[in-house]
PDB file of C-alpha atoms in Angstrom:
ATOM      1  CA  MET A   1      17.987  14.047 -38.923  1.00  0.00           C
ATOM      2  CA  ALA A   2      17.303  11.768 -35.984  1.00  0.00           C
ATOM      3  CA  LYS A   3      19.239  12.207 -32.753  1.00  0.00           C
ATOM      4  CA  GLU A   4      20.346   9.256 -30.601  1.00  0.00           C
ATOM      5  CA  ILE A   5      20.368   9.571 -26.824  1.00  0.00           C
ATOM      6  CA  THR A   6      21.583   7.043 -24.262  1.00  0.00           C
ATOM      7  CA  TYR A   7      19.431   7.027 -21.132  1.00  0.00           C
ATOM      8  CA  ARG A   8      20.322   4.620 -18.327  1.00  0.00           C
ATOM      9  CA  GLU A   9      22.223   2.438 -20.806  1.00  0.00           C
ATOM     10  CA  ASN A  10      19.220   2.271 -23.176  1.00  0.00           C
ATOM     11  CA  LEU A  11      18.771   3.859 -26.585  1.00  0.00           C
ATOM     12  CA  ILE A  12      16.295   6.622 -27.410  1.00  0.00           C
ATOM     13  CA  ILE A  13      15.921   7.984 -30.936  1.00  0.00           C
ATOM     14  CA  LEU A  14      14.445  11.460 -31.341  1.00  0.00           C
ATOM     15  CA  ASN A  15      13.001  11.693 -34.838  1.00  0.00           C
ATOM     16  CA  SER A  16      11.321  14.961 -33.833  1.00  0.00           C
ATOM     17  CA  PRO A  17      10.178  16.441 -30.493  1.00  0.00           C
ATOM     18  CA  ASP A  18       6.890  14.535 -30.776  1.00  0.00           C
ATOM     19  CA  ASP A  19       8.172  11.350 -32.441  1.00  0.00           C
ATOM     20  CA  VAL A  20      10.394   9.380 -30.076  1.00  0.00           C
ATOM     21  CA  GLN A  21      11.374   5.697 -30.174  1.00  0.00           C
ATOM     22  CA  ALA A  22      12.921   3.900 -27.198  1.00  0.00           C
ATOM     23  CA  PHE A  23      14.673   0.541 -26.894  1.00  0.00           C
ATOM     24  CA  VAL A  24      15.143  -1.338 -23.626  1.00  0.00           C
ATOM     25  CA  LEU A  25      16.609  -4.651 -22.497  1.00  0.00           C
ATOM     26  CA  ASN A  26      13.798  -6.264 -20.473  1.00  0.00           C
ATOM     27  CA  GLU A  27      13.868  -8.757 -17.580  1.00  0.00           C
ATOM     28  CA  ASP A  28      13.933 -11.675 -20.058  1.00  0.00           C
ATOM     29  CA  GLY A  29      17.035 -10.270 -21.755  1.00  0.00           C
ATOM     30  CA  GLU A  30      15.064  -9.362 -24.885  1.00  0.00           C
ATOM     31  CA  ILE A  31      15.055  -5.988 -26.605  1.00  0.00           C
ATOM     32  CA  GLU A  32      11.704  -4.192 -26.582  1.00  0.00           C
ATOM     33  CA  ASP A  33      10.859  -0.973 -28.367  1.00  0.00           C
ATOM     34  CA  ASN A  34       8.007   1.481 -28.267  1.00  0.00           C
ATOM     35  CA  THR A  35       7.141   4.876 -29.732  1.00  0.00           C
ATOM     36  CA  PHE A  36       6.131   7.973 -27.772  1.00  0.00           C
ATOM     37  CA  ASP A  37       4.940  11.544 -28.189  1.00  0.00           C
ATOM     38  CA  SER A  38       7.677  12.964 -25.925  1.00  0.00           C
ATOM     39  CA  LEU A  39      11.122  12.275 -24.523  1.00  0.00           C
ATOM     40  CA  GLU A  40       9.746  12.258 -20.959  1.00  0.00           C
ATOM     41  CA  GLU A  41       7.227   9.515 -21.822  1.00  0.00           C
ATOM     42  CA  ALA A  42      10.047   7.417 -23.293  1.00  0.00           C
ATOM     43  CA  LYS A  43      12.181   7.885 -20.165  1.00  0.00           C
ATOM     44  CA  LYS A  44       9.296   6.832 -17.905  1.00  0.00           C
ATOM     45  CA  TRP A  45       8.742   3.720 -20.024  1.00  0.00           C
ATOM     46  CA  ILE A  46      12.451   2.826 -19.777  1.00  0.00           C
ATOM     47  CA  ASP A  47      12.388   3.320 -16.005  1.00  0.00           C
ATOM     48  CA  ASN A  48       9.422   0.937 -15.725  1.00  0.00           C
ATOM     49  CA  ASN A  49      10.678  -1.724 -18.175  1.00  0.00           C
ATOM     50  CA  LYS A  50      14.445  -1.912 -17.912  1.00  0.00           C
ATOM     51  CA  ARG A  51      16.278  -4.962 -16.689  1.00  0.00           C
ATOM     52  CA  GLN A  52      17.121  -4.855 -12.988  1.00  0.00           C
ATOM     53  CA  ASP A  53      20.667  -6.161 -12.540  1.00  0.00           C
ATOM     54  CA  GLY A  54      21.684  -7.607  -9.219  1.00  0.00           C
TER      55      GLY A  54
END
């Protein structure tokens, strides 16, 4: 069963420890997603691609 995690107001889905999907709201206000081999890779991607408010 997949596990959902909220990280910095973005969604991460852990299908397994080495199958992770992340969703982020980008600067254009569009939702992007990507798949990763680890939770840490997904978090780094979110940190680099999330919308900067303010």
